[in-house]
Amino acid sequence: MPIVKSLSGLIVPDIYILEVPPTPRGFKMVPSGVIGLVGTFERGPVGVPVTVGDEADFVKKFGNTGTGQYAGANAYLAMRKQGASDFRIVRVLGAGYATASIILLDRQATPDETLEIQPLYPGAYGNGFYCEVQDGSIAGTFKLILTGNGANEIYDNLTMDPSSPSYALTQVNGKSLNFKLIDKGSTATGAARNPAPAPKAPFAGGSDGAALTDNDYIGTVNTDGTRTGLKALEPVPNVEIVHIAEQGSPAINSAAITHAQNLNRFAVLNTPRGQTVDEAIAAVSGYDTDFARLSYGWLLDDRGYFTAAGAYEAGALAVTSPHESISGFVVNGIIGQEIPVDYNEVKKLTAARIGGIANLGAGWEIFNGITLSTNPELEQIYRRRMTSLFEREIPLMLRWAKSKPHTYAPKVKEGLRDKVRKQLESYFDHFVRLEMIEGYSVQADDKNNTESTMAAKQLIADPKVKLWNIADYIVIRLESGANVEV
């Protein structure tokens, strides 16, 4: 079993071992199309990003999707109807929100509080739960029957003895999909500490809080490190597209733009409900960024509720390859428009750097694929998405090279810059094979890595990537007549 250093000069038929230098560690491409959604929902934790997939998963974690009163649920459904399937959802509530509860009394002659039952999450939805208490099937125990809001949970043979395996908190907390129990510390002993039988009664005290403000959606970072609103999405990895459900105030849109620019994401913004085309055009002058898109109008969905166009467009982006435009995307789930727009208004909106959805005779389509940038070189969404994709992935791919020896002494046959260049070339080759880019070049040699740059502990690589042009304007030069030569 000869060991060789190269494949030149092989003569004798045999099994040869060629020792290959270790190659840089591989990397996993960053997911594209993950949507960060902030909004109102029937239930769910407040200010906590939750990963959600299909509608069954959504209903389990955030509740009803069919009432139309929760903007976040409306936006989620609009996105799902376009095929979006990967979400990080943050619920917002107004100041003073509260969790519903019901408190049960023990069996003493002078009853004392023994058990409090709460929904898992705060909000007015909790007032729709009910509790009934019966004697358990085994003497000295009790039965809880918890219903409402689609729940039907029955727990039999419970006790309030913390040392018992039948302790109510042990049997319910962490297992129930809807409730949590709190021991109120009754002064009773034994079975007298169990809740007394009680007829079916509603929970009370749940509240969604005061009317939501812009700041509730924008969110805060609290002194204890907890976050709310859009701020809760900041530390969440892999989010590419950001949307704040049915909100379109200047303050909220500006916050979403700042968020996208700081975190290399793409924000899909809304115009306020009822805003005319001319009002939207007048308001857009304050925006200039290629990290966001403003979507005009509100659309009537197939349930009979209006939803901001941005939700549909965010869903379209999530299922469109980063190198492609969403212009012409046929949108599902729309049956009407709050303020209809015609072709002339579509022209005006496009000229003003505003996107949207219209039915101009061929179904409901997204009518352009532009950002809010005033720079013609930066106006296309696909350019921003592809550039951001490279910017997210390359640092992960090349982490192995950080702080490694960077020298070109005579004994070094292949230095660090060559390894970096080759890995970048391999990376961009992948996109060429997928036909996602037209071509590329990578320079990392002694022309851009000089003695002074190396002395400054820098390794310079200069990739240039040529993206495909898109055919926004399909021109059919029709010549028709009796004397036409064909």
PDB file of C-alpha atoms in Angstrom, residues 292-433:
ATOM      1  CA  ALA A 292     -37.669  47.737   2.264  1.00  0.00           C
ATOM      2  CA  ARG A 293     -40.699  47.848   0.022  1.00  0.00           C
ATOM      3  CA  LEU A 294     -43.923  49.780   0.513  1.00  0.00           C
ATOM      4  CA  SER A 295     -47.049  47.891  -0.580  1.00  0.00           C
ATOM      5  CA  TYR A 296     -50.124  49.935  -1.411  1.00  0.00           C
ATOM      6  CA  GLY A 297     -53.676  49.174  -0.406  1.00  0.00           C
ATOM      7  CA  TRP A 298     -55.851  46.737   1.472  1.00  0.00           C
ATOM      8  CA  LEU A 299     -57.388  43.649  -0.095  1.00  0.00           C
ATOM      9  CA  LEU A 300     -60.579  41.707   0.586  1.00  0.00           C
ATOM     10  CA  ASP A 301     -59.775  38.078   1.270  1.00  0.00           C
ATOM     11  CA  ASP A 302     -61.899  35.039   0.537  1.00  0.00           C
ATOM     12  CA  ARG A 303     -63.222  35.054   4.137  1.00  0.00           C
ATOM     13  CA  GLY A 304     -64.623  38.555   3.728  1.00  0.00           C
ATOM     14  CA  TYR A 305     -61.963  40.466   5.702  1.00  0.00           C
ATOM     15  CA  PHE A 306     -59.586  43.203   4.576  1.00  0.00           C
ATOM     16  CA  THR A 307     -55.842  42.630   4.949  1.00  0.00           C
ATOM     17  CA  ALA A 308     -52.966  44.970   4.072  1.00  0.00           C
ATOM     18  CA  ALA A 309     -51.289  44.145   0.748  1.00  0.00           C
ATOM     19  CA  GLY A 310     -47.879  43.853   2.427  1.00  0.00           C
ATOM     20  CA  ALA A 311     -48.825  40.522   4.012  1.00  0.00           C
ATOM     21  CA  TYR A 312     -49.553  38.957   0.624  1.00  0.00           C
ATOM     22  CA  GLU A 313     -46.313  40.347  -0.794  1.00  0.00           C
ATOM     23  CA  ALA A 314     -44.247  39.089   2.150  1.00  0.00           C
ATOM     24  CA  GLY A 315     -45.691  35.640   1.506  1.00  0.00           C
ATOM     25  CA  ALA A 316     -44.807  35.911  -2.179  1.00  0.00           C
ATOM     26  CA  LEU A 317     -41.224  36.889  -1.339  1.00  0.00           C
ATOM     27  CA  ALA A 318     -40.887  33.903   0.977  1.00  0.00           C
ATOM     28  CA  VAL A 319     -41.589  31.442  -1.848  1.00  0.00           C
ATOM     29  CA  THR A 320     -39.752  33.314  -4.621  1.00  0.00           C
ATOM     30  CA  SER A 321     -36.070  32.543  -5.186  1.00  0.00           C
ATOM     31  CA  PRO A 322     -33.892  35.487  -4.105  1.00  0.00           C
ATOM     32  CA  HIS A 323     -32.590  35.942  -7.667  1.00  0.00           C
ATOM     33  CA  GLU A 324     -36.076  36.426  -9.124  1.00  0.00           C
ATOM     34  CA  SER A 325     -38.485  39.360  -9.139  1.00  0.00           C
ATOM     35  CA  ILE A 326     -41.917  39.089  -7.541  1.00  0.00           C
ATOM     36  CA  SER A 327     -43.356  41.247 -10.338  1.00  0.00           C
ATOM     37  CA  GLY A 328     -46.174  39.298 -11.976  1.00  0.00           C
ATOM     38  CA  PHE A 329     -46.589  36.918  -9.022  1.00  0.00           C
ATOM     39  CA  VAL A 330     -50.203  35.676  -9.098  1.00  0.00           C
ATOM     40  CA  VAL A 331     -51.601  36.179  -5.601  1.00  0.00           C
ATOM     41  CA  ASN A 332     -53.980  33.673  -4.035  1.00  0.00           C
ATOM     42  CA  GLY A 333     -56.910  34.340  -1.715  1.00  0.00           C
ATOM     43  CA  ILE A 334     -58.050  37.798  -2.917  1.00  0.00           C
ATOM     44  CA  ILE A 335     -61.570  38.627  -4.112  1.00  0.00           C
ATOM     45  CA  GLY A 336     -61.561  42.433  -4.033  1.00  0.00           C
ATOM     46  CA  GLN A 337     -59.776  45.659  -3.171  1.00  0.00           C
ATOM     47  CA  GLU A 338     -60.756  48.380  -0.710  1.00  0.00           C
ATOM     48  CA  ILE A 339     -59.716  51.183  -3.100  1.00  0.00           C
ATOM     49  CA  PRO A 340     -59.516  49.761  -6.646  1.00  0.00           C
ATOM     50  CA  VAL A 341     -56.581  50.909  -8.770  1.00  0.00           C
ATOM     51  CA  ASP A 342     -56.432  51.058 -12.566  1.00  0.00           C
ATOM     52  CA  TYR A 343     -53.478  50.941 -14.932  1.00  0.00           C
ATOM     53  CA  ASN A 344     -52.786  54.677 -14.734  1.00  0.00           C
ATOM     54  CA  GLU A 345     -52.632  54.514 -10.927  1.00  0.00           C
ATOM     55  CA  VAL A 346     -50.325  51.491 -11.113  1.00  0.00           C
ATOM     56  CA  LYS A 347     -48.022  53.595 -13.314  1.00  0.00           C
ATOM     57  CA  LYS A 348     -48.110  56.443 -10.791  1.00  0.00           C
ATOM     58  CA  LEU A 349     -47.392  54.106  -7.864  1.00  0.00           C
ATOM     59  CA  THR A 350     -44.509  52.410  -9.678  1.00  0.00           C
ATOM     60  CA  ALA A 351     -42.966  55.752 -10.651  1.00  0.00           C
ATOM     61  CA  ALA A 352     -43.159  56.737  -6.963  1.00  0.00           C
ATOM     62  CA  ARG A 353     -41.353  53.531  -5.854  1.00  0.00           C
ATOM     63  CA  ILE A 354     -44.487  51.953  -4.361  1.00  0.00           C
ATOM     64  CA  GLY A 355     -45.517  48.351  -4.917  1.00  0.00           C
ATOM     65  CA  GLY A 356     -48.824  46.611  -4.577  1.00  0.00           C
ATOM     66  CA  ILE A 357     -51.348  44.207  -6.025  1.00  0.00           C
ATOM     67  CA  ALA A 358     -53.921  44.895  -8.729  1.00  0.00           C
ATOM     68  CA  ASN A 359     -56.275  43.068 -11.058  1.00  0.00           C
ATOM     69  CA  LEU A 360     -55.792  44.553 -14.504  1.00  0.00           C
ATOM     70  CA  GLY A 361     -57.660  41.784 -16.290  1.00  0.00           C
ATOM     71  CA  ALA A 362     -55.397  38.773 -15.756  1.00  0.00           C
ATOM     72  CA  GLY A 363     -56.077  38.101 -12.074  1.00  0.00           C
ATOM     73  CA  TRP A 364     -54.590  39.545  -8.914  1.00  0.00           C
ATOM     74  CA  GLU A 365     -50.897  40.162  -9.556  1.00  0.00           C
ATOM     75  CA  ILE A 366     -48.042  41.988  -7.868  1.00  0.00           C
ATOM     76  CA  PHE A 367     -47.416  44.835 -10.298  1.00  0.00           C
ATOM     77  CA  ASN A 368     -43.709  45.510  -9.740  1.00  0.00           C
ATOM     78  CA  GLY A 369     -40.673  44.223  -7.862  1.00  0.00           C
ATOM     79  CA  ILE A 370     -39.042  47.415  -6.622  1.00  0.00           C
ATOM     80  CA  THR A 371     -37.642  48.706  -3.355  1.00  0.00           C
ATOM     81  CA  LEU A 372     -37.882  52.176  -1.833  1.00  0.00           C
ATOM     82  CA  SER A 373     -34.430  53.163  -3.079  1.00  0.00           C
ATOM     83  CA  THR A 374     -34.084  56.272  -5.239  1.00  0.00           C
ATOM     84  CA  ASN A 375     -30.922  54.775  -6.772  1.00  0.00           C
ATOM     85  CA  PRO A 376     -31.814  52.969 -10.044  1.00  0.00           C
ATOM     86  CA  GLU A 377     -28.972  50.493  -9.408  1.00  0.00           C
ATOM     87  CA  LEU A 378     -30.603  49.465  -6.123  1.00  0.00           C
ATOM     88  CA  GLU A 379     -34.276  49.549  -7.026  1.00  0.00           C
ATOM     89  CA  GLN A 380     -34.857  45.837  -7.655  1.00  0.00           C
ATOM     90  CA  ILE A 381     -35.736  43.609  -4.706  1.00  0.00           C
ATOM     91  CA  TYR A 382     -33.853  40.641  -6.138  1.00  0.00           C
ATOM     92  CA  ARG A 383     -30.561  42.603  -6.105  1.00  0.00           C
ATOM     93  CA  ARG A 384     -31.019  43.403  -2.422  1.00  0.00           C
ATOM     94  CA  ARG A 385     -32.020  39.846  -1.525  1.00  0.00           C
ATOM     95  CA  MET A 386     -29.113  38.244  -3.394  1.00  0.00           C
ATOM     96  CA  THR A 387     -26.596  40.691  -1.959  1.00  0.00           C
ATOM     97  CA  SER A 388     -27.949  40.145   1.555  1.00  0.00           C
ATOM     98  CA  LEU A 389     -27.813  36.387   1.032  1.00  0.00           C
ATOM     99  CA  PHE A 390     -24.107  36.585   0.151  1.00  0.00           C
ATOM    100  CA  GLU A 391     -23.460  38.897   3.092  1.00  0.00           C
ATOM    101  CA  ARG A 392     -25.109  36.481   5.529  1.00  0.00           C
ATOM    102  CA  GLU A 393     -23.512  33.298   4.233  1.00  0.00           C
ATOM    103  CA  ILE A 394     -19.923  34.255   3.401  1.00  0.00           C
ATOM    104  CA  PRO A 395     -18.945  35.197   6.982  1.00  0.00           C
ATOM    105  CA  LEU A 396     -20.309  31.862   8.222  1.00  0.00           C
ATOM    106  CA  MET A 397     -18.522  29.958   5.477  1.00  0.00           C
ATOM    107  CA  LEU A 398     -15.154  31.585   6.158  1.00  0.00           C
ATOM    108  CA  ARG A 399     -15.123  31.555   9.946  1.00  0.00           C
ATOM    109  CA  TRP A 400     -12.472  28.838   9.819  1.00  0.00           C
ATOM    110  CA  ALA A 401     -10.008  31.417   8.383  1.00  0.00           C
ATOM    111  CA  LYS A 402     -10.346  33.902  11.217  1.00  0.00           C
ATOM    112  CA  SER A 403      -6.985  34.647  12.918  1.00  0.00           C
ATOM    113  CA  LYS A 404      -5.132  31.942  11.000  1.00  0.00           C
ATOM    114  CA  PRO A 405      -1.477  32.504   9.882  1.00  0.00           C
ATOM    115  CA  HIS A 406      -1.377  34.772   6.850  1.00  0.00           C
ATOM    116  CA  THR A 407       2.103  34.396   5.340  1.00  0.00           C
ATOM    117  CA  TYR A 408       3.663  33.819   1.960  1.00  0.00           C
ATOM    118  CA  ALA A 409       7.136  32.660   2.978  1.00  0.00           C
ATOM    119  CA  PRO A 410       8.884  30.583   0.287  1.00  0.00           C
ATOM    120  CA  LYS A 411       8.088  27.296   2.041  1.00  0.00           C
ATOM    121  CA  VAL A 412       4.318  27.947   1.969  1.00  0.00           C
ATOM    122  CA  LYS A 413       3.018  26.475  -1.284  1.00  0.00           C
ATOM    123  CA  GLU A 414      -0.607  27.510  -0.748  1.00  0.00           C
ATOM    124  CA  GLY A 415      -1.284  30.305   1.676  1.00  0.00           C
ATOM    125  CA  LEU A 416      -4.405  31.391   3.475  1.00  0.00           C
ATOM    126  CA  ARG A 417      -5.453  33.828   0.763  1.00  0.00           C
ATOM    127  CA  ASP A 418      -5.447  31.027  -1.834  1.00  0.00           C
ATOM    128  CA  LYS A 419      -7.639  28.845   0.356  1.00  0.00           C
ATOM    129  CA  VAL A 420     -10.036  31.734   0.930  1.00  0.00           C
ATOM    130  CA  ARG A 421     -10.136  32.514  -2.781  1.00  0.00           C
ATOM    131  CA  LYS A 422     -10.788  28.881  -3.712  1.00  0.00           C
ATOM    132  CA  GLN A 423     -13.607  28.559  -1.219  1.00  0.00           C
ATOM    133  CA  LEU A 424     -15.218  31.755  -2.496  1.00  0.00           C
ATOM    134  CA  GLU A 425     -14.907  30.453  -6.042  1.00  0.00           C
ATOM    135  CA  SER A 426     -16.517  27.173  -5.007  1.00  0.00           C
ATOM    136  CA  TYR A 427     -19.291  29.101  -3.276  1.00  0.00           C
ATOM    137  CA  PHE A 428     -20.120  31.238  -6.308  1.00  0.00           C
ATOM    138  CA  ASP A 429     -19.773  28.248  -8.652  1.00  0.00           C
ATOM    139  CA  HIS A 430     -22.766  26.812  -6.817  1.00  0.00           C
ATOM    140  CA  PHE A 431     -24.889  29.805  -7.790  1.00  0.00           C
ATOM    141  CA  VAL A 432     -23.670  29.644 -11.395  1.00  0.00           C
ATOM    142  CA  ARG A 433     -24.708  25.990 -11.608  1.00  0.00           C
TER     143      ARG A 433
END
